[in-house]
Amino acid sequence: MAQTRRLRLPPREELLFRTLLILGIIVGLIIAALPFLWMAVSSLGTAGMVIRIGFTWDMFNPLNWSLEPYVVAWKMASISKYIRTTTIYAVAVTVLATTTSSLAGYVFGRLRFPARDFLFGLVLATMMIPGSVTFLPLFILMLRLPLLGGNDIFGAGGHGLYNSYAGLILPNVVSASSIFLFRQFFRTLPKDLEDAARIDGCSEPMIWLRVIMPLSGPVVTVVALFQFQGSWNAFVWPLVMSSSERLYTISVGMYSLAYGSGSLTSMAELFQSVLLAGSVMAVLPILILFIAFQRQFVQGIALTGLK
Amino acid sequence: MAVGTVSRFQEFRAELRRSEVKWAYTLILPAVLPLLIFTVLPVLGAIGLSFTQFDAFSATMRWIGTDNYGVAFENDLFRTTIRNTLQFTVGFVPLSMAVGFSAAMLLNRRIRGISFLRGAYYLPVLTSTIAMGIAWMWLFQPQVGLVSLALKLFGVTPKDWLNSPFTAMPAVIGVAVWKAFGGTMLIYLAGLQGIPETFYDAAKVDGAGRWQLLRFITWPLLRPVTFYLFIIGMIDSLQVFDLVMIMTEGGPAFRTTTIVHQIYLNAFKFNQMGYASAMAVLLFIAIAVLTFFNWKFFSSSLEY
């Protein structure tokens, strides 16, 4: 049946439909990819060329490309510092949040204990509270934590965890949606898996580590990827939590560069290319990760419905 | 002897049970405690702070009742903020859904390179809003930006898109749609894959054309997905911040300032923490209402 259909010459209407379809796909591809290509090509411009001339076909000639904007961005515009901070932040958040969330997902999905449903309901309820509602009171909380960062017992006098890695990372050590995802997955594993281990005297954390986690590679990958991607791109929280350049993540650093609070304003000739070079470097790690783990990213979206 | 074995077995089971409960509480502690401290407590904090005048750096606090809310509703800038946020929502939600749906229809087929194409469409979602905002500022550059050059072909006079009162918001909406449609597409694609092939076969036997399949099968069956995306899109719209910060800083003349941008400005630039908290509480209520509708809809809707 399918064979005969394929052998039959497509009628006029079918041909028109296919042409439109391919055209649509190409237009979509251009819309999605053009800003990236334009950004990359413009970031390779030599001094003055990009900002004065803008678009010329010469830009696409590799002989005209220069890595000078990248050198300037990396050395003088502190991109290397931002990348370092962002890496520390993103790796710490990914490791901590994946661990705490999978432990909690294991407990909620497979153990029985009093108040389980209430506590899990609480976790679900926190999923609807977004960071844009909490970042201000959270900032005050971190600033006024008692006995930390020079604060007295009433939280006065010092600056608590403000402008520190601990302050950046702590509020992100767990993710409610990841707990949910882990729980859903762990519930599908057969129950007798861990009973044998339990009778042999294995403790719960050992069962989680030795029995459950080795079976959960795909879901761990999905959670870790989204944690990393989210914290790599994080903006609001690092913005309000850091006052020194040392703690700027790449997004905060790029923002400060774009609005001239960095050390770059004097080099107007290269400014645009350097900004774009910085943006390329902000996007590149995620791009590489996406190419390596595309299937997991796409599955993750289908699984969680998160955007 | 038999009695002894049974009681030892029961003892063992009870011991196992006690250990399970003990471990359960221990192991959820590192997850539940931070959620309570860093998510639940701040919401309560925002509610409390919204009734005060508060300076975080000198830690002086004065109870002023509902004045912050009163000020908000009488304030012209707050009204502008709400209007801007609604304008963004009205532009962003239908556009991101329409573009995402179209992309899903285009890419819902088995052809060579399909996963590459889906990946390319989806990539903008994953990248840093700040970095891509900078790239788009360059595209919107008045004289030599690609947008100006492209529109010149159609006889449109180039202008400073991000600094003109009538084009700044549409530009921000456009970039937001570009950044989001890949996510909408993937969720629609997941929905499309959930529609049984037999539905289409049956309709084709009855002589339905492409348009009728879309109109009478695909679209109605995707209604739950559409509703979900509609609510999620609104929740996202109420919280636009990164894109506005990088592309316009709320300008020109507050033409693109949004709720979260105002929370940020009032808290960290004007030191009006109490007033900013009142806005955060209002935002929270709006999101809670939308979340409730979403939950209500999905707990009552029937599977086909």
Coordinates of C-alpha atoms in Angstrom, one line a residue, chain B residues 70-300:
Chain B
G70 CA -2.6 52.4 47.8
V71 CA 0.4 54.1 46.2
A72 CA 0.7 51.4 43.5
F73 CA -2.9 51.9 42.4
E74 CA -2.7 55.7 42.3
N75 CA 0.8 55.7 40.7
D76 CA 0.9 56.6 37.0
L77 CA 4.1 54.7 36.5
F78 CA 2.5 51.6 38.0
R79 CA -0.4 51.9 35.6
T80 CA 2.1 52.3 32.7
T81 CA 3.9 49.2 34.0
I82 CA 0.7 47.2 34.0
R83 CA -0.3 48.4 30.6
N84 CA 3.2 47.5 29.2
T85 CA 3.1 44.1 30.7
L86 CA -0.4 43.5 29.3
Q87 CA 0.7 44.8 25.9
F88 CA 3.6 42.4 26.0
T89 CA 1.3 39.5 26.9
V90 CA -1.2 40.3 24.2
G91 CA 1.6 40.3 21.6
F92 CA 3.7 37.5 22.9
V93 CA 1.3 34.8 23.9
P94 CA -0.7 34.4 20.6
L95 CA 2.4 35.0 18.4
S96 CA 4.7 32.5 20.2
M97 CA 1.8 29.9 20.1
A98 CA 1.1 30.5 16.4
V99 CA 4.7 30.4 15.4
G100 CA 5.4 27.4 17.6
F101 CA 2.3 25.6 16.2
S102 CA 3.3 26.4 12.6
A103 CA 6.8 25.1 13.2
A104 CA 5.4 21.9 14.8
M105 CA 3.2 21.3 11.8
L106 CA 6.2 21.9 9.5
L107 CA 8.4 19.5 11.4
N108 CA 5.9 16.8 12.3
R109 CA 7.1 14.4 9.7
R110 CA 9.7 11.7 9.1
I111 CA 12.2 13.2 6.8
R112 CA 16.0 13.1 6.7
G113 CA 17.6 15.6 9.0
I114 CA 14.4 16.2 11.0
S115 CA 16.2 16.1 14.4
F116 CA 18.7 18.6 13.2
L117 CA 15.9 20.9 12.0
R118 CA 14.0 20.6 15.3
G119 CA 17.3 21.2 17.2
A120 CA 18.0 24.3 15.2
Y121 CA 14.5 25.7 15.8
Y122 CA 14.8 24.9 19.5
L123 CA 18.3 26.3 20.1
P124 CA 17.3 30.0 20.8
V125 CA 15.4 28.7 23.9
L126 CA 18.5 27.3 25.5
T127 CA 20.8 30.2 25.0
S128 CA 21.5 33.2 27.3
T129 CA 18.8 35.9 27.0
I130 CA 21.4 38.5 27.8
A131 CA 23.9 37.3 25.1
M132 CA 21.2 36.9 22.4
G133 CA 19.7 40.3 23.5
I134 CA 23.1 41.8 22.7
A135 CA 23.1 40.1 19.3
W136 CA 19.6 41.4 18.6
M137 CA 20.5 44.9 19.7
W138 CA 23.1 44.7 16.9
L139 CA 20.5 43.4 14.5
F140 CA 18.3 46.4 15.4
Q141 CA 21.1 48.9 15.0
P142 CA 19.5 51.9 13.2
Q143 CA 22.0 52.5 10.4
V144 CA 23.7 49.2 9.6
G145 CA 21.6 46.7 11.5
L146 CA 20.2 43.8 9.5
V147 CA 16.6 44.7 10.4
S148 CA 17.0 48.2 9.0
L149 CA 18.7 46.9 5.9
A150 CA 16.0 44.3 5.3
L151 CA 13.2 46.7 5.8
K152 CA 14.8 49.2 3.5
L153 CA 14.2 46.7 0.7
F154 CA 10.5 47.2 1.4
G155 CA 10.8 51.0 1.5
V156 CA 10.6 51.4 5.3
T157 CA 12.7 54.2 6.6
P158 CA 15.2 52.9 9.2
K159 CA 14.9 54.3 12.6
D160 CA 16.2 53.7 16.1
W161 CA 13.9 50.8 16.7
L162 CA 14.7 50.2 20.4
N163 CA 14.6 53.9 21.3
S164 CA 11.3 54.9 19.6
P165 CA 8.1 54.8 21.6
F166 CA 6.1 52.9 19.0
T167 CA 8.7 50.3 17.9
A168 CA 10.5 49.5 21.2
M169 CA 7.8 47.2 22.6
P170 CA 7.1 45.4 19.3
A171 CA 10.9 44.8 18.9
V172 CA 11.1 43.3 22.4
I173 CA 8.0 41.1 21.7
G174 CA 9.6 40.0 18.4
V175 CA 12.8 38.9 20.1
A176 CA 10.8 37.2 22.9
V177 CA 8.9 35.2 20.3
W178 CA 12.1 34.3 18.5
K179 CA 13.5 33.1 21.8
A180 CA 10.5 31.1 22.9
F181 CA 8.8 29.5 19.8
G182 CA 11.1 26.5 19.8
G183 CA 9.8 25.4 23.2
T184 CA 6.2 25.9 22.2
M185 CA 7.0 23.8 19.0
L186 CA 8.4 20.9 21.0
I187 CA 5.4 20.8 23.3
Y188 CA 3.0 20.9 20.3
L189 CA 5.1 18.1 18.7
A190 CA 4.8 16.0 21.8
G191 CA 1.0 16.6 21.6
L192 CA 0.9 15.7 17.9
Q193 CA 2.6 12.4 18.6
G194 CA -0.1 11.6 21.1
I195 CA -2.8 11.7 18.5
P196 CA -3.6 8.1 17.3
E197 CA -2.8 7.5 13.6
T198 CA -6.1 5.7 13.2
F199 CA -8.1 8.9 13.6
Y200 CA -6.4 10.3 10.5
D201 CA -6.9 7.0 8.6
A202 CA -10.6 6.9 9.4
A203 CA -11.0 10.5 8.3
K204 CA -9.1 9.9 5.1
V205 CA -11.3 7.0 4.3
D206 CA -14.2 9.4 4.6
G207 CA -12.5 11.6 2.1
A208 CA -11.1 14.4 4.3
G209 CA -8.5 16.6 2.9
R210 CA -5.4 18.1 4.5
W211 CA -7.2 21.2 5.7
Q212 CA -10.1 19.2 7.2
L213 CA -7.7 16.9 9.0
L214 CA -6.1 19.9 10.6
R215 CA -9.4 21.7 11.3
F216 CA -11.4 18.7 12.7
I217 CA -8.9 16.4 14.2
T218 CA -5.5 17.9 14.9
W219 CA -6.6 21.3 16.3
P220 CA -9.5 20.0 18.5
L221 CA -7.3 17.2 19.9
L222 CA -4.5 19.6 20.7
R223 CA -6.8 21.9 22.7
P224 CA -5.4 20.8 26.1
V225 CA -1.9 21.5 24.9
T226 CA -3.0 24.9 23.6
F227 CA -4.7 25.8 26.9
Y228 CA -1.6 24.7 28.8
L229 CA 0.7 26.8 26.6
F230 CA -1.7 29.8 26.8
I231 CA -1.6 29.8 30.6
I232 CA 2.2 29.1 30.8
G233 CA 2.7 31.9 28.2
M234 CA 0.8 34.3 30.3
I235 CA 2.7 33.4 33.4
D236 CA 6.0 33.9 31.5
S237 CA 4.8 37.2 30.1
L238 CA 4.0 38.6 33.6
Q239 CA 7.7 38.0 34.5
V240 CA 9.6 39.4 31.5
F241 CA 12.8 40.9 32.8
D242 CA 16.1 39.9 31.3
L243 CA 15.2 40.9 27.7
V244 CA 13.9 44.3 28.8
M245 CA 16.9 44.9 30.9
I246 CA 19.4 44.2 28.1
M247 CA 17.5 45.6 25.1
T248 CA 15.9 48.8 26.4
E249 CA 16.4 49.1 30.2
G250 CA 12.7 49.8 30.3
G251 CA 12.9 52.8 27.9
P252 CA 12.3 54.9 26.1
A253 CA 10.6 56.9 28.9
F254 CA 9.4 53.7 30.6
R255 CA 7.7 52.6 27.4
T256 CA 8.9 49.0 27.9
T257 CA 9.2 48.8 31.7
T258 CA 7.5 45.7 33.2
I259 CA 6.4 44.5 36.6
V260 CA 9.6 42.6 37.5
H261 CA 11.7 45.5 36.0
Q262 CA 9.8 47.9 38.4
I263 CA 10.3 45.5 41.3
Y264 CA 14.1 45.5 40.5
L265 CA 14.3 49.3 40.1
N266 CA 12.3 50.1 43.2
A267 CA 14.2 47.7 45.4
F268 CA 17.8 48.1 44.1
K269 CA 17.9 51.6 42.6
F270 CA 15.3 53.6 44.6
N271 CA 15.6 51.7 47.8
Q272 CA 11.8 51.3 48.1
M273 CA 11.9 47.7 49.3
G274 CA 8.4 47.9 50.8
Y275 CA 6.8 49.2 47.7
A276 CA 8.7 46.7 45.5
S277 CA 7.5 43.9 47.8
A278 CA 3.9 45.0 47.4
M279 CA 4.4 44.6 43.6
A280 CA 5.9 41.2 44.1
V281 CA 2.9 40.2 46.1
L282 CA 0.5 41.4 43.4
L283 CA 2.6 39.4 40.8
F284 CA 2.4 36.3 43.0
I285 CA -1.4 36.6 43.3
A286 CA -1.7 36.9 39.5
I287 CA 0.5 33.9 38.9
A288 CA -1.3 31.9 41.6
V289 CA -4.7 32.6 39.9
L290 CA -3.4 31.5 36.5
T291 CA -1.8 28.3 38.1
F292 CA -5.1 27.6 39.7
F293 CA -7.0 27.8 36.4
N294 CA -4.4 25.5 34.8
W295 CA -4.7 22.9 37.6
K296 CA -8.5 23.2 37.6
F297 CA -8.6 22.6 33.8
F298 CA -6.3 19.6 33.8
S299 CA -7.8 17.9 36.8
S300 CA -11.3 18.1 35.2

